[in-house]
Each structure stands twice: as C-alpha cells, then as structure tokens.
Amino acid sequence: MSEHPPTVPTADDLGRTWAALREQSPLVQCLTNVVATQRTADLLLAAGASPAMVASPREAGEFARVAGAVLINLGTPYEESAEGKRAAVAAAREVGTPWVLDPVAAGGLTWRTELARELLAQGPAVVRGNASEILGLAGGTGGRGADSAHSPDEALETARQLSLEHGTVVALSGPVDHLVHGDRLVRLTHGHEFLTRVTAIGCSLGALIAACCAVTGDPLTAAATGTAALTLAAEDAARTARGPGSFSVVLLDELHLLEPEAIATRAEVG
C-alpha cells in the first residue's frame, strides 16, 4: 500500500485563516526588541489583531496565560528581558498558548545564541528567521548582524532537521520563503525588495505569524498565512510607493485592506 504525500495548506486554507484572524482579533503578547516595538504593534493592528507589549519579568508569565499567542524576539536581549522571555515561555507551555521564536542574529553572538537554543528546546510552535539565523541555531556562524549571508535553499535541510528534532515549524524568510514542518514544505514567492529596506519587518512578521497561530491549530498554515499576507501587501504597497519611506506607510494600509479572498486567489503556494 503506497503512502500518501504529506498534506500542505492550500491558498484557500490561508484565506480562511486570515478571515479567522479578522473575526477573532487575537490578543498577541510581543516580547520583542526596542527597534521593532512600534512597527510590530502597528502591523498587528492593521492586520486586525490586538498587540500587547508586556515584557517585564514581573508580568510576562501572568499575561502569557491569557494571551492568544506569544512572540519571543531576541533582537536586543539583555538580562532582565531574557528573564521576561523565560517567564512568558514557561507560562505559555503550561497553559498551551502557542508561541513563536524569532532568533535574531543567532550564531553571531555567543550569549544570545545560547539563549535562542535554550528557548528552542522549549518547543515553540514556529521558529521564524532568515537562513543564517536558522543555521546559527544549529551551530553555524550566523550572518552579518541581523542580515542573512545565506539563501533559504542553503538552510533548508538544517531547517528540516530542527523541525523534526523540536516538533516545530521553521519559517525561513528570503526572496523565496521556505516553511518547513517535518516532511511538509511550503514555498511562497511573493514580496518586494523594499521589505529589506525598512526596519523591523522580519520581527513584525514573527508577530503576524503568532497572531495566525492563535486562530488555527496548524502552525504551518499559520506561518504560511502570515507570510503570504505580509508579502502580498508588500507587492500592493510597492505599486504606489516611491521608496522605502512611503512604502513603510502604505504597507500598513495595504495590510489593513487585504481581504481573505485576495489571499485565497493570489497566494501561490508551492
């Protein structure tokens, strides 16, 4: 008897997840970096989610118990913020809240790489990063700061192994986004180069994926929905933007205007 190939989400699945996000407006706790805080909150609001930047070690665990999803971003870590992240992850695991890990610049700096690996061992629903960050989690040297020095194809097998080892989706961001969940693989080819010219877009994508995790039980569908939504909105924004400055503003408008039907009909899920 032949085995069936692993199922992957369809464009219709992505559209339905986006509709659920709009209907439910999930509460997303963001323990993110100082560069990304406002943009992350703005993008979540534009998408229809409800952001909460609760990061203090005294409050993070308590809030994670009531949030719909949690983002853990390591862009500017320090001792106190690391304790807040540990508390939020512990509480999220205790009550079953899905959480997303963004291991910014993993592999390039020793302490943050150790912290990223410590948190990875706690089983996030999704790990979102560029190729160098994913390779850094597995022992590589990382990229050029937060910028990738590798392509998603170069990190694909490593992403698959991390996914299998930790039971998580690994979302590799790049010119072609690769989303891996064990033997399941989704490729998305949307986006625009302006996404790499605006601060904190990748960090905000992690939060958008977390919002999608709050409304679907399949983290691969969540990762694909968040990625497709942001990159399709970027294509729309780039049509009228004159450069990165105007693009960053119009991107919020286009994400707000993006309808579930547009994702279902336009997303090219490969």
PDB file of C-alpha atoms in Angstrom:
ATOM      1  CA  MET A   1       0.000   0.000   0.000  1.00  0.00           C
ATOM      2  CA  SER A   2       1.543   3.344  -1.063  1.00  0.00           C
ATOM      3  CA  GLU A   3       1.867   6.173   1.402  1.00  0.00           C
ATOM      4  CA  HIS A   4       0.059   9.421   0.778  1.00  0.00           C
ATOM      5  CA  PRO A   5       2.273  12.506   0.423  1.00  0.00           C
ATOM      6  CA  PRO A   6       2.173  14.880   3.398  1.00  0.00           C
ATOM      7  CA  THR A   7      -0.585  17.440   3.121  1.00  0.00           C
ATOM      8  CA  VAL A   8       0.250  21.123   2.966  1.00  0.00           C
ATOM      9  CA  PRO A   9      -2.088  24.092   3.353  1.00  0.00           C
ATOM     10  CA  THR A  10      -3.776  25.463   0.264  1.00  0.00           C
ATOM     11  CA  ALA A  11      -4.396  29.082  -0.672  1.00  0.00           C
ATOM     12  CA  ASP A  12      -7.988  28.581   0.475  1.00  0.00           C
ATOM     13  CA  ASP A  13      -6.706  27.475   3.894  1.00  0.00           C
ATOM     14  CA  LEU A  14      -4.656  30.648   4.104  1.00  0.00           C
ATOM     15  CA  GLY A  15      -7.663  32.767   3.185  1.00  0.00           C
ATOM     16  CA  ARG A  16      -9.798  31.099   5.845  1.00  0.00           C
ATOM     17  CA  THR A  17      -7.103  31.654   8.484  1.00  0.00           C
ATOM     18  CA  TRP A  18      -6.859  35.340   7.576  1.00  0.00           C
ATOM     19  CA  ALA A  19     -10.639  35.610   7.855  1.00  0.00           C
ATOM     20  CA  ALA A  20     -10.485  33.987  11.301  1.00  0.00           C
ATOM     21  CA  LEU A  21      -7.837  36.481  12.414  1.00  0.00           C
ATOM     22  CA  ARG A  22     -10.061  39.339  11.315  1.00  0.00           C
ATOM     23  CA  GLU A  23     -13.085  37.866  13.077  1.00  0.00           C
ATOM     24  CA  GLN A  24     -11.389  36.928  16.345  1.00  0.00           C
ATOM     25  CA  SER A  25      -8.838  39.772  16.742  1.00  0.00           C
ATOM     26  CA  PRO A  26      -6.498  37.622  18.852  1.00  0.00           C
ATOM     27  CA  LEU A  27      -4.523  39.136  21.701  1.00  0.00           C
ATOM     28  CA  VAL A  28      -0.812  38.780  20.867  1.00  0.00           C
ATOM     29  CA  GLN A  29       1.810  39.305  23.561  1.00  0.00           C
ATOM     30  CA  CYS A  30       5.008  40.642  21.997  1.00  0.00           C
ATOM     31  CA  LEU A  31       8.283  40.364  23.874  1.00  0.00           C
ATOM     32  CA  THR A  32      10.253  41.996  21.117  1.00  0.00           C
ATOM     33  CA  ASN A  33      13.195  44.320  20.632  1.00  0.00           C
ATOM     34  CA  VAL A  34      13.372  48.064  21.142  1.00  0.00           C
ATOM     35  CA  VAL A  35      13.765  48.735  17.412  1.00  0.00           C
ATOM     36  CA  ALA A  36      10.683  46.762  16.464  1.00  0.00           C
ATOM     37  CA  THR A  37       8.104  47.602  19.128  1.00  0.00           C
ATOM     38  CA  GLN A  38       6.023  50.268  17.409  1.00  0.00           C
ATOM     39  CA  ARG A  39       6.159  48.757  13.918  1.00  0.00           C
ATOM     40  CA  THR A  40       5.158  45.370  15.307  1.00  0.00           C
ATOM     41  CA  ALA A  41       2.181  46.861  17.132  1.00  0.00           C
ATOM     42  CA  ASP A  42       1.140  48.873  14.072  1.00  0.00           C
ATOM     43  CA  LEU A  43       1.281  45.871  11.750  1.00  0.00           C
ATOM     44  CA  LEU A  44      -0.746  43.730  14.142  1.00  0.00           C
ATOM     45  CA  LEU A  45      -3.376  46.436  14.424  1.00  0.00           C
ATOM     46  CA  ALA A  46      -3.504  46.839  10.645  1.00  0.00           C
ATOM     47  CA  ALA A  47      -3.986  43.089  10.278  1.00  0.00           C
ATOM     48  CA  GLY A  48      -6.840  43.074  12.778  1.00  0.00           C
ATOM     49  CA  ALA A  49      -5.071  41.584  15.803  1.00  0.00           C
ATOM     50  CA  SER A  50      -4.624  43.145  19.242  1.00  0.00           C
ATOM     51  CA  PRO A  51      -0.992  43.720  20.332  1.00  0.00           C
ATOM     52  CA  ALA A  52       0.224  43.835  23.927  1.00  0.00           C
ATOM     53  CA  MET A  53       3.859  44.690  24.636  1.00  0.00           C
ATOM     54  CA  VAL A  54       4.021  43.077  28.083  1.00  0.00           C
ATOM     55  CA  ALA A  55       7.639  42.079  28.654  1.00  0.00           C
ATOM     56  CA  SER A  56       8.534  42.692  32.311  1.00  0.00           C
ATOM     57  CA  PRO A  57       9.614  39.571  34.220  1.00  0.00           C
ATOM     58  CA  ARG A  58       7.038  40.563  36.868  1.00  0.00           C
ATOM     59  CA  GLU A  59       4.169  40.433  34.353  1.00  0.00           C
ATOM     60  CA  ALA A  60       5.195  38.404  31.318  1.00  0.00           C
ATOM     61  CA  GLY A  61       4.241  34.992  32.647  1.00  0.00           C
ATOM     62  CA  GLU A  62       0.916  36.169  34.009  1.00  0.00           C
ATOM     63  CA  PHE A  63      -0.014  37.779  30.707  1.00  0.00           C
ATOM     64  CA  ALA A  64       1.070  34.774  28.618  1.00  0.00           C
ATOM     65  CA  ARG A  65      -1.627  32.762  30.361  1.00  0.00           C
ATOM     66  CA  VAL A  66      -4.374  34.960  28.913  1.00  0.00           C
ATOM     67  CA  ALA A  67      -2.862  35.859  25.524  1.00  0.00           C
ATOM     68  CA  GLY A  68      -3.940  34.131  22.347  1.00  0.00           C
ATOM     69  CA  ALA A  69      -0.315  33.794  21.254  1.00  0.00           C
ATOM     70  CA  VAL A  70       3.152  35.000  22.254  1.00  0.00           C
ATOM     71  CA  LEU A  71       6.094  36.342  20.242  1.00  0.00           C
ATOM     72  CA  ILE A  72       9.618  35.927  21.620  1.00  0.00           C
ATOM     73  CA  ASN A  73      12.078  38.091  19.667  1.00  0.00           C
ATOM     74  CA  LEU A  74      15.792  38.237  20.520  1.00  0.00           C
ATOM     75  CA  GLY A  75      16.749  41.380  18.630  1.00  0.00           C
ATOM     76  CA  THR A  76      18.054  43.385  21.602  1.00  0.00           C
ATOM     77  CA  PRO A  77      18.345  40.961  24.523  1.00  0.00           C
ATOM     78  CA  TYR A  78      19.618  41.848  27.980  1.00  0.00           C
ATOM     79  CA  GLU A  79      19.447  40.062  31.319  1.00  0.00           C
ATOM     80  CA  GLU A  80      16.087  41.395  32.512  1.00  0.00           C
ATOM     81  CA  SER A  81      14.385  40.952  29.142  1.00  0.00           C
ATOM     82  CA  ALA A  82      15.710  37.402  28.933  1.00  0.00           C
ATOM     83  CA  GLU A  83      14.044  36.623  32.259  1.00  0.00           C
ATOM     84  CA  GLY A  84      10.775  38.033  30.959  1.00  0.00           C
ATOM     85  CA  LYS A  85      11.017  35.814  27.892  1.00  0.00           C
ATOM     86  CA  ARG A  86      11.720  32.738  30.008  1.00  0.00           C
ATOM     87  CA  ALA A  87       8.728  33.514  32.212  1.00  0.00           C
ATOM     88  CA  ALA A  88       6.415  34.010  29.225  1.00  0.00           C
ATOM     89  CA  VAL A  89       7.535  30.784  27.563  1.00  0.00           C
ATOM     90  CA  ALA A  90       7.132  28.769  30.774  1.00  0.00           C
ATOM     91  CA  ALA A  91       3.607  30.092  31.282  1.00  0.00           C
ATOM     92  CA  ALA A  92       2.675  29.608  27.633  1.00  0.00           C
ATOM     93  CA  ARG A  93       3.801  25.995  27.784  1.00  0.00           C
ATOM     94  CA  GLU A  94       1.856  25.462  30.996  1.00  0.00           C
ATOM     95  CA  VAL A  95      -1.481  26.585  29.540  1.00  0.00           C
ATOM     96  CA  GLY A  96      -0.932  25.605  25.892  1.00  0.00           C
ATOM     97  CA  THR A  97      -0.571  29.095  24.420  1.00  0.00           C
ATOM     98  CA  PRO A  98       1.184  28.921  21.034  1.00  0.00           C
ATOM     99  CA  TRP A  99       4.379  30.942  20.818  1.00  0.00           C
ATOM    100  CA  VAL A 100       6.796  31.990  18.108  1.00  0.00           C
ATOM    101  CA  LEU A 101      10.579  32.309  18.443  1.00  0.00           C
ATOM    102  CA  ASP A 102      12.495  34.833  16.329  1.00  0.00           C
ATOM    103  CA  PRO A 103      16.221  34.133  16.964  1.00  0.00           C
ATOM    104  CA  VAL A 104      17.569  37.442  15.628  1.00  0.00           C
ATOM    105  CA  ALA A 105      21.289  37.241  14.776  1.00  0.00           C
ATOM    106  CA  ALA A 106      21.633  33.725  16.221  1.00  0.00           C
ATOM    107  CA  GLY A 107      25.066  32.296  15.514  1.00  0.00           C
ATOM    108  CA  GLY A 108      26.780  35.664  15.534  1.00  0.00           C
ATOM    109  CA  LEU A 109      26.892  36.390  19.277  1.00  0.00           C
ATOM    110  CA  THR A 110      27.521  33.761  21.936  1.00  0.00           C
ATOM    111  CA  TRP A 111      25.104  34.739  24.718  1.00  0.00           C
ATOM    112  CA  ARG A 112      22.073  35.383  22.545  1.00  0.00           C
ATOM    113  CA  THR A 113      22.753  32.182  20.584  1.00  0.00           C
ATOM    114  CA  GLU A 114      22.792  30.191  23.820  1.00  0.00           C
ATOM    115  CA  LEU A 115      19.545  31.885  24.864  1.00  0.00           C
ATOM    116  CA  ALA A 116      17.966  31.124  21.483  1.00  0.00           C
ATOM    117  CA  ARG A 117      18.902  27.453  21.768  1.00  0.00           C
ATOM    118  CA  GLU A 118      17.618  27.320  25.345  1.00  0.00           C
ATOM    119  CA  LEU A 119      14.256  28.681  24.228  1.00  0.00           C
ATOM    120  CA  LEU A 120      14.150  26.493  21.119  1.00  0.00           C
ATOM    121  CA  ALA A 121      14.367  23.446  23.395  1.00  0.00           C
ATOM    122  CA  GLN A 122      11.059  24.563  24.967  1.00  0.00           C
ATOM    123  CA  GLY A 123       9.132  23.750  21.776  1.00  0.00           C
ATOM    124  CA  PRO A 124       7.858  26.875  20.016  1.00  0.00           C
ATOM    125  CA  ALA A 125       5.025  26.443  17.536  1.00  0.00           C
ATOM    126  CA  VAL A 126       7.078  28.310  14.924  1.00  0.00           C
ATOM    127  CA  VAL A 127      10.663  29.472  14.594  1.00  0.00           C
ATOM    128  CA  ARG A 128      10.917  32.377  12.139  1.00  0.00           C
ATOM    129  CA  GLY A 129      14.242  33.625  10.907  1.00  0.00           C
ATOM    130  CA  ASN A 130      16.479  34.167   7.926  1.00  0.00           C
ATOM    131  CA  ALA A 131      18.710  31.407   6.633  1.00  0.00           C
ATOM    132  CA  SER A 132      21.801  32.467   8.594  1.00  0.00           C
ATOM    133  CA  GLU A 133      19.850  32.621  11.852  1.00  0.00           C
ATOM    134  CA  ILE A 134      18.460  29.128  11.326  1.00  0.00           C
ATOM    135  CA  LEU A 135      21.933  27.811  10.511  1.00  0.00           C
ATOM    136  CA  GLY A 136      23.209  29.624  13.612  1.00  0.00           C
ATOM    137  CA  LEU A 137      20.724  27.764  15.799  1.00  0.00           C
ATOM    138  CA  ALA A 138      22.229  24.519  14.520  1.00  0.00           C
ATOM    139  CA  GLY A 139      25.842  25.543  15.145  1.00  0.00           C
ATOM    140  CA  GLY A 140      26.606  27.818  12.201  1.00  0.00           C
ATOM    141  CA  THR A 141      28.304  31.195  12.427  1.00  0.00           C
ATOM    142  CA  GLY A 142      25.223  33.253  11.598  1.00  0.00           C
ATOM    143  CA  GLY A 143      25.031  36.161   9.197  1.00  0.00           C
ATOM    144  CA  ARG A 144      26.038  39.811   9.063  1.00  0.00           C
ATOM    145  CA  GLY A 145      24.315  41.017  12.201  1.00  0.00           C
ATOM    146  CA  ALA A 146      20.596  40.574  11.581  1.00  0.00           C
ATOM    147  CA  ASP A 147      21.157  40.249   7.833  1.00  0.00           C
ATOM    148  CA  SER A 148      21.434  36.853   6.190  1.00  0.00           C
ATOM    149  CA  ALA A 149      24.595  35.714   4.447  1.00  0.00           C
ATOM    150  CA  HIS A 150      22.900  32.541   3.179  1.00  0.00           C
ATOM    151  CA  SER A 151      19.954  31.622   0.993  1.00  0.00           C
ATOM    152  CA  PRO A 152      16.900  29.692   2.215  1.00  0.00           C
ATOM    153  CA  ASP A 153      17.909  26.782  -0.029  1.00  0.00           C
ATOM    154  CA  GLU A 154      21.240  26.537   1.803  1.00  0.00           C
ATOM    155  CA  ALA A 155      19.450  26.256   5.146  1.00  0.00           C
ATOM    156  CA  LEU A 156      16.561  24.037   4.046  1.00  0.00           C
ATOM    157  CA  GLU A 157      17.952  20.705   5.257  1.00  0.00           C
ATOM    158  CA  THR A 158      19.011  22.246   8.558  1.00  0.00           C
ATOM    159  CA  ALA A 159      15.516  23.701   8.936  1.00  0.00           C
ATOM    160  CA  ARG A 160      14.018  20.281   8.310  1.00  0.00           C
ATOM    161  CA  GLN A 161      16.230  18.672  10.954  1.00  0.00           C
ATOM    162  CA  LEU A 162      15.409  21.365  13.523  1.00  0.00           C
ATOM    163  CA  SER A 163      11.730  20.919  12.746  1.00  0.00           C
ATOM    164  CA  LEU A 164      11.890  17.175  13.274  1.00  0.00           C
ATOM    165  CA  GLU A 165      14.004  17.444  16.430  1.00  0.00           C
ATOM    166  CA  HIS A 166      11.884  20.078  18.146  1.00  0.00           C
ATOM    167  CA  GLY A 167       8.455  19.413  16.630  1.00  0.00           C
ATOM    168  CA  THR A 168       8.222  22.965  15.327  1.00  0.00           C
ATOM    169  CA  VAL A 169       7.602  24.783  12.073  1.00  0.00           C
ATOM    170  CA  VAL A 170      10.700  26.539  10.761  1.00  0.00           C
ATOM    171  CA  ALA A 171       9.858  29.569   8.624  1.00  0.00           C
ATOM    172  CA  LEU A 172      12.833  30.606   6.505  1.00  0.00           C
ATOM    173  CA  SER A 173      12.400  34.141   5.225  1.00  0.00           C
ATOM    174  CA  GLY A 174      14.071  35.214   1.986  1.00  0.00           C
ATOM    175  CA  PRO A 175      13.402  36.070  -1.660  1.00  0.00           C
ATOM    176  CA  VAL A 176      11.516  32.770  -1.713  1.00  0.00           C
ATOM    177  CA  ASP A 177      10.119  31.924   1.702  1.00  0.00           C
ATOM    178  CA  HIS A 178      10.517  28.277   2.733  1.00  0.00           C
ATOM    179  CA  LEU A 179       8.244  26.990   5.513  1.00  0.00           C
ATOM    180  CA  VAL A 180       9.099  23.540   6.859  1.00  0.00           C
ATOM    181  CA  HIS A 181       7.206  21.224   9.181  1.00  0.00           C
ATOM    182  CA  GLY A 182       8.870  17.818   9.156  1.00  0.00           C
ATOM    183  CA  ASP A 183       8.235  16.407   5.690  1.00  0.00           C
ATOM    184  CA  ARG A 184       5.844  19.217   4.797  1.00  0.00           C
ATOM    185  CA  LEU A 185       7.229  22.123   2.796  1.00  0.00           C
ATOM    186  CA  VAL A 186       5.565  25.308   1.570  1.00  0.00           C
ATOM    187  CA  ARG A 187       7.283  27.787  -0.728  1.00  0.00           C
ATOM    188  CA  LEU A 188       5.942  31.314  -1.219  1.00  0.00           C
ATOM    189  CA  THR A 189       7.349  33.605  -3.896  1.00  0.00           C
ATOM    190  CA  HIS A 190       5.656  36.921  -3.091  1.00  0.00           C
ATOM    191  CA  GLY A 191       7.176  40.136  -1.738  1.00  0.00           C
ATOM    192  CA  HIS A 192       9.256  43.105  -2.811  1.00  0.00           C
ATOM    193  CA  GLU A 193      12.826  44.285  -2.212  1.00  0.00           C
ATOM    194  CA  PHE A 194      11.544  47.248  -0.159  1.00  0.00           C
ATOM    195  CA  LEU A 195      10.808  44.749   2.626  1.00  0.00           C
ATOM    196  CA  THR A 196      14.580  44.600   3.188  1.00  0.00           C
ATOM    197  CA  ARG A 197      14.872  48.409   3.342  1.00  0.00           C
ATOM    198  CA  VAL A 198      12.510  49.023   6.263  1.00  0.00           C
ATOM    199  CA  THR A 199      13.414  48.369   9.887  1.00  0.00           C
ATOM    200  CA  ALA A 200      11.750  45.540  11.829  1.00  0.00           C
ATOM    201  CA  ILE A 201       9.732  43.957   9.022  1.00  0.00           C
ATOM    202  CA  GLY A 202      11.005  40.461   9.807  1.00  0.00           C
ATOM    203  CA  CYS A 203      10.392  40.992  13.519  1.00  0.00           C
ATOM    204  CA  SER A 204       6.851  42.108  12.761  1.00  0.00           C
ATOM    205  CA  LEU A 205       6.313  39.063  10.568  1.00  0.00           C
ATOM    206  CA  GLY A 206       7.005  36.885  13.597  1.00  0.00           C
ATOM    207  CA  ALA A 207       4.208  38.669  15.448  1.00  0.00           C
ATOM    208  CA  LEU A 208       1.857  38.280  12.489  1.00  0.00           C
ATOM    209  CA  ILE A 209       2.584  34.555  12.402  1.00  0.00           C
ATOM    210  CA  ALA A 210       1.883  34.391  16.145  1.00  0.00           C
ATOM    211  CA  ALA A 211      -1.495  36.053  15.553  1.00  0.00           C
ATOM    212  CA  CYS A 212      -2.301  33.404  12.965  1.00  0.00           C
ATOM    213  CA  CYS A 213      -1.220  30.662  15.396  1.00  0.00           C
ATOM    214  CA  ALA A 214      -3.914  31.936  17.755  1.00  0.00           C
ATOM    215  CA  VAL A 215      -6.687  31.171  15.253  1.00  0.00           C
ATOM    216  CA  THR A 216      -5.596  27.871  13.675  1.00  0.00           C
ATOM    217  CA  GLY A 217      -4.382  24.609  15.122  1.00  0.00           C
ATOM    218  CA  ASP A 218      -1.889  24.024  12.303  1.00  0.00           C
ATOM    219  CA  PRO A 219       1.276  26.097  12.798  1.00  0.00           C
ATOM    220  CA  LEU A 220       2.356  25.545   9.186  1.00  0.00           C
ATOM    221  CA  THR A 221      -0.884  27.114   7.986  1.00  0.00           C
ATOM    222  CA  ALA A 222      -0.324  29.962  10.455  1.00  0.00           C
ATOM    223  CA  ALA A 223       3.216  30.592   9.226  1.00  0.00           C
ATOM    224  CA  ALA A 224       2.140  30.470   5.596  1.00  0.00           C
ATOM    225  CA  THR A 225      -0.819  32.794   6.199  1.00  0.00           C
ATOM    226  CA  GLY A 226       1.219  35.445   7.984  1.00  0.00           C
ATOM    227  CA  THR A 227       3.955  35.278   5.379  1.00  0.00           C
ATOM    228  CA  ALA A 228       1.568  35.420   2.430  1.00  0.00           C
ATOM    229  CA  ALA A 229      -0.393  38.310   3.915  1.00  0.00           C
ATOM    230  CA  LEU A 230       2.658  40.473   4.533  1.00  0.00           C
ATOM    231  CA  THR A 231       4.323  39.740   1.201  1.00  0.00           C
ATOM    232  CA  LEU A 232       1.144  40.231  -0.835  1.00  0.00           C
ATOM    233  CA  ALA A 233       0.532  43.527   0.957  1.00  0.00           C
ATOM    234  CA  ALA A 234       4.127  44.470   0.140  1.00  0.00           C
ATOM    235  CA  GLU A 235       3.525  43.874  -3.558  1.00  0.00           C
ATOM    236  CA  ASP A 236       0.467  46.103  -3.417  1.00  0.00           C
ATOM    237  CA  ALA A 237       2.285  48.824  -1.462  1.00  0.00           C
ATOM    238  CA  ALA A 238       5.250  48.855  -3.839  1.00  0.00           C
ATOM    239  CA  ARG A 239       2.996  49.780  -6.773  1.00  0.00           C
ATOM    240  CA  THR A 240       2.442  53.281  -5.388  1.00  0.00           C
ATOM    241  CA  ALA A 241       5.453  53.802  -3.099  1.00  0.00           C
ATOM    242  CA  ARG A 242       8.320  55.984  -4.316  1.00  0.00           C
ATOM    243  CA  GLY A 243      10.816  54.391  -1.951  1.00  0.00           C
ATOM    244  CA  PRO A 244      11.212  52.704   1.442  1.00  0.00           C
ATOM    245  CA  GLY A 245       9.773  55.656   3.391  1.00  0.00           C
ATOM    246  CA  SER A 246       6.447  55.831   1.623  1.00  0.00           C
ATOM    247  CA  PHE A 247       6.424  52.040   1.317  1.00  0.00           C
ATOM    248  CA  SER A 248       6.537  51.627   5.095  1.00  0.00           C
ATOM    249  CA  VAL A 249       3.404  53.759   5.448  1.00  0.00           C
ATOM    250  CA  VAL A 250       1.467  52.294   2.526  1.00  0.00           C
ATOM    251  CA  LEU A 251       2.290  48.769   3.709  1.00  0.00           C
ATOM    252  CA  LEU A 252       0.104  49.313   6.765  1.00  0.00           C
ATOM    253  CA  ASP A 253      -2.758  50.484   4.555  1.00  0.00           C
ATOM    254  CA  GLU A 254      -2.456  47.537   2.192  1.00  0.00           C
ATOM    255  CA  LEU A 255      -2.287  45.017   5.023  1.00  0.00           C
ATOM    256  CA  HIS A 256      -5.413  46.594   6.505  1.00  0.00           C
ATOM    257  CA  LEU A 257      -7.168  46.414   3.117  1.00  0.00           C
ATOM    258  CA  LEU A 258      -6.073  42.855   2.293  1.00  0.00           C
ATOM    259  CA  GLU A 259      -9.164  40.645   2.139  1.00  0.00           C
ATOM    260  CA  PRO A 260      -9.241  36.880   2.784  1.00  0.00           C
ATOM    261  CA  GLU A 261     -10.492  36.375  -0.790  1.00  0.00           C
ATOM    262  CA  ALA A 262      -7.369  38.123  -2.115  1.00  0.00           C
ATOM    263  CA  ILE A 263      -5.107  35.706  -0.258  1.00  0.00           C
ATOM    264  CA  ALA A 264      -7.156  32.718  -1.435  1.00  0.00           C
ATOM    265  CA  THR A 265      -6.966  33.784  -5.092  1.00  0.00           C
ATOM    266  CA  ARG A 266      -3.469  35.330  -5.245  1.00  0.00           C
ATOM    267  CA  ALA A 267      -1.275  33.263  -2.934  1.00  0.00           C
ATOM    268  CA  GLU A 268       0.921  30.925  -4.954  1.00  0.00           C
ATOM    269  CA  VAL A 269       1.532  28.059  -2.549  1.00  0.00           C
ATOM    270  CA  GLY A 270       4.263  25.818  -3.925  1.00  0.00           C
TER     271      GLY A 270
END
